[in-house]
PDB file of C-alpha atoms in Angstrom:
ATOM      1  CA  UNK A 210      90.528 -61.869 162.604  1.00 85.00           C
ATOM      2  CA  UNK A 211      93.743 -62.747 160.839  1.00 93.00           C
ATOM      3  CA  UNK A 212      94.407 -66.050 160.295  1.00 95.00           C
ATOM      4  CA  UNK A 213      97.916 -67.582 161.551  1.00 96.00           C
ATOM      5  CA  UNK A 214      99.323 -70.565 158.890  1.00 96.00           C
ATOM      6  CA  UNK A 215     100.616 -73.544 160.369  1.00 89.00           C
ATOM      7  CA  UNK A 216     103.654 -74.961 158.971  1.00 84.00           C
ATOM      8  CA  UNK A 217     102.844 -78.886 159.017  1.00 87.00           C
ATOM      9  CA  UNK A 218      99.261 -77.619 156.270  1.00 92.00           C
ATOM     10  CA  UNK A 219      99.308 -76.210 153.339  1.00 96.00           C
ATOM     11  CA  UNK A 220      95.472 -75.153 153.570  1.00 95.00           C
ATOM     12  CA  UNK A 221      94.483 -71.183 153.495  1.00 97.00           C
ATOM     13  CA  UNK A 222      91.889 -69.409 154.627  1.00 97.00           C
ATOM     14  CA  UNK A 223      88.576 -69.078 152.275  1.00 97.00           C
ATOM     15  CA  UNK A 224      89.639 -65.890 150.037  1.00 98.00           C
ATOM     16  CA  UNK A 225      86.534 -63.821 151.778  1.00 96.00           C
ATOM     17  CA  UNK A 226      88.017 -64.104 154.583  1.00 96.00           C
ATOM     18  CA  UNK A 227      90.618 -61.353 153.476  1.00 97.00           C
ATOM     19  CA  UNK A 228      90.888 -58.232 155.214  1.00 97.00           C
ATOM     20  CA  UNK A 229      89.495 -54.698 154.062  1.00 96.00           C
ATOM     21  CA  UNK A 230      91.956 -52.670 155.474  1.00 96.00           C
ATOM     22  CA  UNK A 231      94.458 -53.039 154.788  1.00 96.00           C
ATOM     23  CA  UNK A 232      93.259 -54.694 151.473  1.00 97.00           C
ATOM     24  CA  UNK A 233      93.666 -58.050 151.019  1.00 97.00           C
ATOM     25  CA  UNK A 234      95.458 -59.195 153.936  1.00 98.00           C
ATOM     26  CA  UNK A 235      94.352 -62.668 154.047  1.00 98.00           C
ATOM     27  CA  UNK A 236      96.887 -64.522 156.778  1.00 98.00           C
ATOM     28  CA  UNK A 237      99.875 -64.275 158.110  1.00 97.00           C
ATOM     29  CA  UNK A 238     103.180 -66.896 158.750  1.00 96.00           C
ATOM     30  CA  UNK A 239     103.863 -70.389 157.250  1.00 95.00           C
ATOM     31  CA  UNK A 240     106.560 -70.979 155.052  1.00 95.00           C
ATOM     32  CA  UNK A 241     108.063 -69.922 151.029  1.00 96.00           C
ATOM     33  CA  UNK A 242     108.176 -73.756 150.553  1.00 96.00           C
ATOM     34  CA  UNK A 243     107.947 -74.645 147.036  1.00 96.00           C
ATOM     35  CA  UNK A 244     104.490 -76.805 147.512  1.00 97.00           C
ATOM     36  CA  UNK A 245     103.238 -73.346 149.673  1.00 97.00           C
ATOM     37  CA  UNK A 246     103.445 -71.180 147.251  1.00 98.00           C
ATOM     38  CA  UNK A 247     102.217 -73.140 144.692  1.00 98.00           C
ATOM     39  CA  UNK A 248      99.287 -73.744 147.317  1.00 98.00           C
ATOM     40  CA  UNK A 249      98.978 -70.021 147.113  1.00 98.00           C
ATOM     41  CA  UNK A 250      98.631 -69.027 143.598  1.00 98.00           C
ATOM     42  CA  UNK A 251      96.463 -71.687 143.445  1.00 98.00           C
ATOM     43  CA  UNK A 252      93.823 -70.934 145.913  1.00 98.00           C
ATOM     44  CA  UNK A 253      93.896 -66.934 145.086  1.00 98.00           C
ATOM     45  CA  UNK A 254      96.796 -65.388 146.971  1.00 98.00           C
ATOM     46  CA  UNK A 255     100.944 -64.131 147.214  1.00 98.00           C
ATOM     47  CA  UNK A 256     102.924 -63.222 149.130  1.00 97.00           C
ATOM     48  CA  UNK A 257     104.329 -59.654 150.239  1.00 95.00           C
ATOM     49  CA  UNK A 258     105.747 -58.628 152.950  1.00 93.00           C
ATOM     50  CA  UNK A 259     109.409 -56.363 153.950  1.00 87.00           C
ATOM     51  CA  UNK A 260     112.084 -57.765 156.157  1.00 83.00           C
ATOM     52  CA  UNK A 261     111.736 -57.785 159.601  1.00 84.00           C
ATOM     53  CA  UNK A 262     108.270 -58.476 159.137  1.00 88.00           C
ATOM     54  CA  UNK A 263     106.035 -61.706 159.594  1.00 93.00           C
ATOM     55  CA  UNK A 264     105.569 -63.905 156.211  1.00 95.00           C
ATOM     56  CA  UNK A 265     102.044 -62.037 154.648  1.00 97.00           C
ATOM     57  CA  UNK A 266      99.611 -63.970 152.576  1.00 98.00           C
ATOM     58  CA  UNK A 267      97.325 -60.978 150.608  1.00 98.00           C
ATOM     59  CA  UNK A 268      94.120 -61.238 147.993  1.00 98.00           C
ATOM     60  CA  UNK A 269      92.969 -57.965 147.019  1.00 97.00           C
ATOM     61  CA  UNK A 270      89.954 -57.333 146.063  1.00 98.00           C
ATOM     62  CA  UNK A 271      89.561 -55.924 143.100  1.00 97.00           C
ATOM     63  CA  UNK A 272      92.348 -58.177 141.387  1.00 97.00           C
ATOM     64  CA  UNK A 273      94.204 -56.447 138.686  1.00 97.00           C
ATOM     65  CA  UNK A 274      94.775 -58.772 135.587  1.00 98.00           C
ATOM     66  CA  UNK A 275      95.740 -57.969 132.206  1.00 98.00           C
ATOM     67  CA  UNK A 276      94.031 -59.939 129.488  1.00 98.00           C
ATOM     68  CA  UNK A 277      96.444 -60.812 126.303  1.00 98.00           C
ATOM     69  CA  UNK A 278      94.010 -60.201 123.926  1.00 96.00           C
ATOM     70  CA  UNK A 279      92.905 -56.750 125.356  1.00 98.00           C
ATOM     71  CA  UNK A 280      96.755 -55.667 125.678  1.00 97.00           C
ATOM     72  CA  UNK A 281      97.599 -52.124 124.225  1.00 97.00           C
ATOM     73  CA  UNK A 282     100.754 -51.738 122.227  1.00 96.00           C
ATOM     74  CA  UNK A 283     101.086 -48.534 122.030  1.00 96.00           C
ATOM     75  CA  UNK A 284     102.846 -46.992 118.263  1.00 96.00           C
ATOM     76  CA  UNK A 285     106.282 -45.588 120.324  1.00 96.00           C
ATOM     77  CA  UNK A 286     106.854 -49.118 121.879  1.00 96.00           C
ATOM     78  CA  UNK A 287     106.050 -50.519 118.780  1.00 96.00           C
ATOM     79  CA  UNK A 288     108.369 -48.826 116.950  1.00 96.00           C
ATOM     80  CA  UNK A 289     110.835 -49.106 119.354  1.00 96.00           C
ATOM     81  CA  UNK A 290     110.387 -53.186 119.140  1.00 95.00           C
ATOM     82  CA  UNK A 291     111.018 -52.608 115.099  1.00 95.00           C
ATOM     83  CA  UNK A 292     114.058 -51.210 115.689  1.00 95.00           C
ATOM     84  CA  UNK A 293     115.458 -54.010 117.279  1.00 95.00           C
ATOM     85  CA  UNK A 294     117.733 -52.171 119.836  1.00 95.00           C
ATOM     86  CA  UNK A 295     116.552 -54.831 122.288  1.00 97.00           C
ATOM     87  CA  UNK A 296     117.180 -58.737 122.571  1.00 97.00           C
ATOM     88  CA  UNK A 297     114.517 -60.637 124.392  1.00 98.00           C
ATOM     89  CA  UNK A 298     115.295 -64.476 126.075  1.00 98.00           C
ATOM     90  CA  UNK A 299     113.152 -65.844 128.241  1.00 98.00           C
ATOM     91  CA  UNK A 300     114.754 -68.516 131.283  1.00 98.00           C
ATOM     92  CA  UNK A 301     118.433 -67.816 130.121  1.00 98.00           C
ATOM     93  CA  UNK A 302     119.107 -66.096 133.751  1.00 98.00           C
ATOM     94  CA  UNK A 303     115.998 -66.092 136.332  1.00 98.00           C
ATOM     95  CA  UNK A 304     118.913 -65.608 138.977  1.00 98.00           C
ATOM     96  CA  UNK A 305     120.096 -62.359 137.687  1.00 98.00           C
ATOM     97  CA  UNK A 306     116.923 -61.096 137.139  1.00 98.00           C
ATOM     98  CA  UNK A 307     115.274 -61.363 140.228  1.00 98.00           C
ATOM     99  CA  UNK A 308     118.177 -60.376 142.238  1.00 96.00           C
ATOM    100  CA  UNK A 309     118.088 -57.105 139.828  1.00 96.00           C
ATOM    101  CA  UNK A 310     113.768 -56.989 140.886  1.00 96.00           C
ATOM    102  CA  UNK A 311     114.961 -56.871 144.224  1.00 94.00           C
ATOM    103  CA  UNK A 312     117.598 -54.132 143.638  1.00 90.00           C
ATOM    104  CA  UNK A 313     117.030 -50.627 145.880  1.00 76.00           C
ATOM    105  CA  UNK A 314     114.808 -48.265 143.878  1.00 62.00           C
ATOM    106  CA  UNK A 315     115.184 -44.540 144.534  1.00 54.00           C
ATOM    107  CA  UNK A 316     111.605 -44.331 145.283  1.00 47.00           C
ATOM    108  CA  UNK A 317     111.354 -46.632 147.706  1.00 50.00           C
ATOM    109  CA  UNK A 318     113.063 -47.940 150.827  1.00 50.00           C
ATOM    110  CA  UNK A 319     114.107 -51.386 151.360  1.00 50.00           C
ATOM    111  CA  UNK A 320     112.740 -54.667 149.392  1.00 68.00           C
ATOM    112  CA  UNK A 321     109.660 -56.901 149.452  1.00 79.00           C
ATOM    113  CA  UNK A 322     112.278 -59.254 147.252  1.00 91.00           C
ATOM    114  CA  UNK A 323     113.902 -60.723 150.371  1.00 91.00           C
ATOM    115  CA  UNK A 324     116.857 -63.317 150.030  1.00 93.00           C
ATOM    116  CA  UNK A 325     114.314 -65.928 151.188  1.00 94.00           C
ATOM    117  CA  UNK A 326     111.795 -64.746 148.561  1.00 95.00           C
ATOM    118  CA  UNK A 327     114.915 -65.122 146.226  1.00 96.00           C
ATOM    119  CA  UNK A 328     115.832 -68.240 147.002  1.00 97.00           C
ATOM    120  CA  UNK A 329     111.910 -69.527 147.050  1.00 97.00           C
ATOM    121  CA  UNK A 330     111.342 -68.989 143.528  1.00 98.00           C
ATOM    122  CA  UNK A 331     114.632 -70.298 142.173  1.00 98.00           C
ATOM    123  CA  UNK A 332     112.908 -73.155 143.456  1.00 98.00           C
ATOM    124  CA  UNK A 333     110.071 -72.737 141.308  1.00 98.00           C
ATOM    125  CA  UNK A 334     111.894 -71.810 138.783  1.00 98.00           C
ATOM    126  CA  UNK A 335     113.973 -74.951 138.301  1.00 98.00           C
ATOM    127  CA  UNK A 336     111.174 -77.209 139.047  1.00 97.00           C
ATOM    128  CA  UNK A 337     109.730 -75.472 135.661  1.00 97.00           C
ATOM    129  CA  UNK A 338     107.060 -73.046 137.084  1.00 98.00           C
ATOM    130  CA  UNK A 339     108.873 -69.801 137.496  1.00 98.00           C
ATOM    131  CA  UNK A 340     110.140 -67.923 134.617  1.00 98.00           C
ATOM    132  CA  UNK A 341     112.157 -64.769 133.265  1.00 98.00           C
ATOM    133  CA  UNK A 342     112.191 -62.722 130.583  1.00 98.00           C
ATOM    134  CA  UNK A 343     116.204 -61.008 129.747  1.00 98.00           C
ATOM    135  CA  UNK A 344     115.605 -57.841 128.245  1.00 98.00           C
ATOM    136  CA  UNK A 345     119.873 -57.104 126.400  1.00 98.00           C
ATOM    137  CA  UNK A 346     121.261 -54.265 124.601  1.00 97.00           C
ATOM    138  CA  UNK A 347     124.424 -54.628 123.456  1.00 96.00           C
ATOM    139  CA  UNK A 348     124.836 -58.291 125.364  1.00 96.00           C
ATOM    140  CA  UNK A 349     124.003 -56.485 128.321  1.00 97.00           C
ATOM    141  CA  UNK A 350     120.730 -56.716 130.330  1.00 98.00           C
ATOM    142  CA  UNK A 351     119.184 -53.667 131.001  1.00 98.00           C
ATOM    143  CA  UNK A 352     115.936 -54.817 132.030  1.00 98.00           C
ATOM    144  CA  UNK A 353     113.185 -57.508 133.172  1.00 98.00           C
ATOM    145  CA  UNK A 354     110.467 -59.614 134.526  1.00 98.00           C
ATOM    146  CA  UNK A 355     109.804 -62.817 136.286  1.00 98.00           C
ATOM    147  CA  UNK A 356     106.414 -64.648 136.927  1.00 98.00           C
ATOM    148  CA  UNK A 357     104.697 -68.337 137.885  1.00 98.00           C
ATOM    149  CA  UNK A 358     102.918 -70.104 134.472  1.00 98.00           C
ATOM    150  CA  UNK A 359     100.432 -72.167 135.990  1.00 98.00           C
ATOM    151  CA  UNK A 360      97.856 -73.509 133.199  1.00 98.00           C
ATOM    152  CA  UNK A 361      96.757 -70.708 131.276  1.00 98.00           C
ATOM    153  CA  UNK A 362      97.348 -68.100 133.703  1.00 98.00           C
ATOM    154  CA  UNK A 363     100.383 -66.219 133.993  1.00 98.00           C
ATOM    155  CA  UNK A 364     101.188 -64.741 137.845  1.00 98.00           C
ATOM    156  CA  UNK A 365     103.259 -61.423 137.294  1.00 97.00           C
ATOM    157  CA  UNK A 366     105.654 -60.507 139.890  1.00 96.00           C
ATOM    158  CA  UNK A 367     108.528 -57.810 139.254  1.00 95.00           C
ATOM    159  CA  UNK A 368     110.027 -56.024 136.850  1.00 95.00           C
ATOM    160  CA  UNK A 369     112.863 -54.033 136.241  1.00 96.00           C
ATOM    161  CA  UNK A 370     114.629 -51.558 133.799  1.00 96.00           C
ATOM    162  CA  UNK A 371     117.968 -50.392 134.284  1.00 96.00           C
ATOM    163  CA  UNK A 372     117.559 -48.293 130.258  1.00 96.00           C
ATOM    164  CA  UNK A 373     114.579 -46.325 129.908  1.00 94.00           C
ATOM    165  CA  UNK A 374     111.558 -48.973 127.442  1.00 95.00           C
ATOM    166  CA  UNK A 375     113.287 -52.067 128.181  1.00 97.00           C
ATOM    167  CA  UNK A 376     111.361 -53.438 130.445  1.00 96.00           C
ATOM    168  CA  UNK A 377     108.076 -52.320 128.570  1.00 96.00           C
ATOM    169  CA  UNK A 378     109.497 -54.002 125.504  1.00 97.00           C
ATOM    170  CA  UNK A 379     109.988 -57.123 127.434  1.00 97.00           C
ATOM    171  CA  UNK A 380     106.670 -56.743 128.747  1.00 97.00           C
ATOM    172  CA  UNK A 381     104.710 -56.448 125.106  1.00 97.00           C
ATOM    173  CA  UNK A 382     107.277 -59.383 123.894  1.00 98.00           C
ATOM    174  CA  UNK A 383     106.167 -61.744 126.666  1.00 98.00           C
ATOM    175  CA  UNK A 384     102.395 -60.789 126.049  1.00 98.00           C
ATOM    176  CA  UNK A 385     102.240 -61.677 122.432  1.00 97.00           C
ATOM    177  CA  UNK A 386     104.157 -65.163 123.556  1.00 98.00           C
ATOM    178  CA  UNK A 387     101.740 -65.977 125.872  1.00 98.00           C
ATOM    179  CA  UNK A 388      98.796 -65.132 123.483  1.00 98.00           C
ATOM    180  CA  UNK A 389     100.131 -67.597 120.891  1.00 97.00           C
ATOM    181  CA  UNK A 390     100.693 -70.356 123.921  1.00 98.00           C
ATOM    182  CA  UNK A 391      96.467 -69.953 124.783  1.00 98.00           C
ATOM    183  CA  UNK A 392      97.245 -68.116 127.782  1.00 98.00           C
ATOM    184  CA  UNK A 393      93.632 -66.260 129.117  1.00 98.00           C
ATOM    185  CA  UNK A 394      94.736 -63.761 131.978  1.00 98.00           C
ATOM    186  CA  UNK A 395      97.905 -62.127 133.328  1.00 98.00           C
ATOM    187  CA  UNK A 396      97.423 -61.328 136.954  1.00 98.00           C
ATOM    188  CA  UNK A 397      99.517 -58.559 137.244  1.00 97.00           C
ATOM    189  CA  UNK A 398      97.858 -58.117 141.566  1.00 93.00           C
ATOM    190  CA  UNK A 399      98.008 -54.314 141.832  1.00 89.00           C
ATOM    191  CA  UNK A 400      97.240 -51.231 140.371  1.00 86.00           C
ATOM    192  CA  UNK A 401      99.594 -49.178 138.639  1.00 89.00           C
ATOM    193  CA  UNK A 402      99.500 -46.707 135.962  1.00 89.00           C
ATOM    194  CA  UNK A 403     102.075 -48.070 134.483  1.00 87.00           C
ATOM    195  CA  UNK A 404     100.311 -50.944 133.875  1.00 92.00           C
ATOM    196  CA  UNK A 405      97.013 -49.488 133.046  1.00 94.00           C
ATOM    197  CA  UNK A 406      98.662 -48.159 130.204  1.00 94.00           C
ATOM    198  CA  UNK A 407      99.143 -51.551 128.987  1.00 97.00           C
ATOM    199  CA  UNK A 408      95.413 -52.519 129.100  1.00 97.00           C
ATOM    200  CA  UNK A 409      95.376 -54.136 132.667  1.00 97.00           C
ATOM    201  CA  UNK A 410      92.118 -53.265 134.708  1.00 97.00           C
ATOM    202  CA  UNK A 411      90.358 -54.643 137.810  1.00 97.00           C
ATOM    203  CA  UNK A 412      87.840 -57.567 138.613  1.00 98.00           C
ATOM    204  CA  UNK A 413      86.573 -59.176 141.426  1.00 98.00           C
ATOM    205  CA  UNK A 414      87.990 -61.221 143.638  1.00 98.00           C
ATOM    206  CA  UNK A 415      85.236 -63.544 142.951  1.00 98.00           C
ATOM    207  CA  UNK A 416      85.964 -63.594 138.982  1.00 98.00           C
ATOM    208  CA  UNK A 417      89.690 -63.875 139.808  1.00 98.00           C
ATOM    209  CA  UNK A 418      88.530 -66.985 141.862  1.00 98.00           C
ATOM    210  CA  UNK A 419      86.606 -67.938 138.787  1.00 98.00           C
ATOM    211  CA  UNK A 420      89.158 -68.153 136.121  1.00 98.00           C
ATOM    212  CA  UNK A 421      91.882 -70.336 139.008  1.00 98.00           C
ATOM    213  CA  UNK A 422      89.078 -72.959 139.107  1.00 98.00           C
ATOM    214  CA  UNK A 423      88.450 -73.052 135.100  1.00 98.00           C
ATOM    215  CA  UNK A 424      92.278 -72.329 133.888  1.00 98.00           C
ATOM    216  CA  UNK A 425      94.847 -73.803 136.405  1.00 98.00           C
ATOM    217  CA  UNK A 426      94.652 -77.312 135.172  1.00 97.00           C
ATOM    218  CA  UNK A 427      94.071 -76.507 131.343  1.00 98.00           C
ATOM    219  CA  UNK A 428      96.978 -77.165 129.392  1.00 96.00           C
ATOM    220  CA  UNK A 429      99.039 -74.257 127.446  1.00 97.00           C
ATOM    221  CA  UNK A 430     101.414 -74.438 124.823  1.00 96.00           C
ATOM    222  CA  UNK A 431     104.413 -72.832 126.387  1.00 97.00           C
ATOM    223  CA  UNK A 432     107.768 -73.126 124.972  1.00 95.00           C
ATOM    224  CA  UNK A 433     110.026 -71.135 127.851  1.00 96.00           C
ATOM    225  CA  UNK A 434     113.238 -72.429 125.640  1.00 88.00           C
ATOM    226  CA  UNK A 435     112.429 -72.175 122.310  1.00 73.00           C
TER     227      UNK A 435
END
């Protein structure tokens, strides 16, 4: 049975109390408030859900993740990150870039990015725990990403590319980052082959759980600014 959130708790359900089908569904209503989701990626689950459509709390199982140190850089990107066509920032405009994340894609109808999503993690993101990554060319951006840094774990959400690469490029750049800040796992949620190409792959629920409970309070050596 689905579980319904209250709004005056911030508790969830245990994460094996998730749904089969469809995957992961773990409960349902609440709130985006900053201290929710924070609750949320914390205890194992996110958020996803279109308009029109109760607030959904989901924890697949299998998790896909994408560990730093097993990420695949493949010798076209590489050489396209030698050429230096692209300029990589990270924080100089979450705004822009999730509003662009939530931008109409041909192959798909509507967006999971609501305004209320939007508005959520520009929250997060000026209390410090959201973050972007600007992919430019030519001192425009043409492509990228935005995430929660929580400890060592990085929480993937969207990406973009409006120039074929760029958001791959800002991808790899934000990978090796994070690997030099001690980072230990990008959760990256879902499968995709586009990120299977990168190295991501799937584990358990029950490791996912694992690595919240021994990374979420270790410290990192981020520098979003730098």
């Amino acid at each position: 049975m689905l579980t319904w959130l209250q709004r005056d708790t911030l508790d969830f359900p245990p994460l094996d109390k998730a749904l089969r089908e469809p995957n992961g569904l773990l409960a349902a209503g609440g709130d985006l408030s900053p201290a929710r989701l924070v609750a949320a990626y914390r205890h194992g689950c996110f958020p996803w859900y279109s308009q029109g459509q109760p607030l959904l709390w989901w924890s697949p199982d299998p998790r896909t993740v994408l560990f730093p140190d097993e990420f695949h850089l493949s010798r076209s990107l590489a050489k396209l990150i030698r050429q230096q066509r692209f300029t990589v920032s990270f924080d100089r405009d979450f705004a822009a870039i999730i509003q662009a994340c939530a931008a109409p894609r041909a192959y798909a109808d509507g967006t999971w990015i609501t305004k209320e999503m939007q508005n959520a993690y520009l929250h997060l993101h000026r209390q410090g725990i959201a973050h972007s990554v600007e992919v430019w060319e030519n001192g425009q951006l043409v492509g990228g990403l935005y995430g929660l840094a929580m400890g060592q774990l990085f929480f993937g959400e969207s990406m973009f590319s409006h120039t074929d690469n760029a958001s791959k490029v800002g991808f790899a750049t934000l990978v090796g980052k994070l690997r030099e800040w001690g980072f230990v796992l990008i959760d990256c949620q879902m499968p995709t082959q586009h990120l299977h190409s990168f190295g991501a792959r799937a584990i358990a629920r029950s490791e996912f759980a694992t690595y919240l409970q021994r990374h979420l309070d270790q410290p990192n050596n981020a520098d979003w600014l730098a």
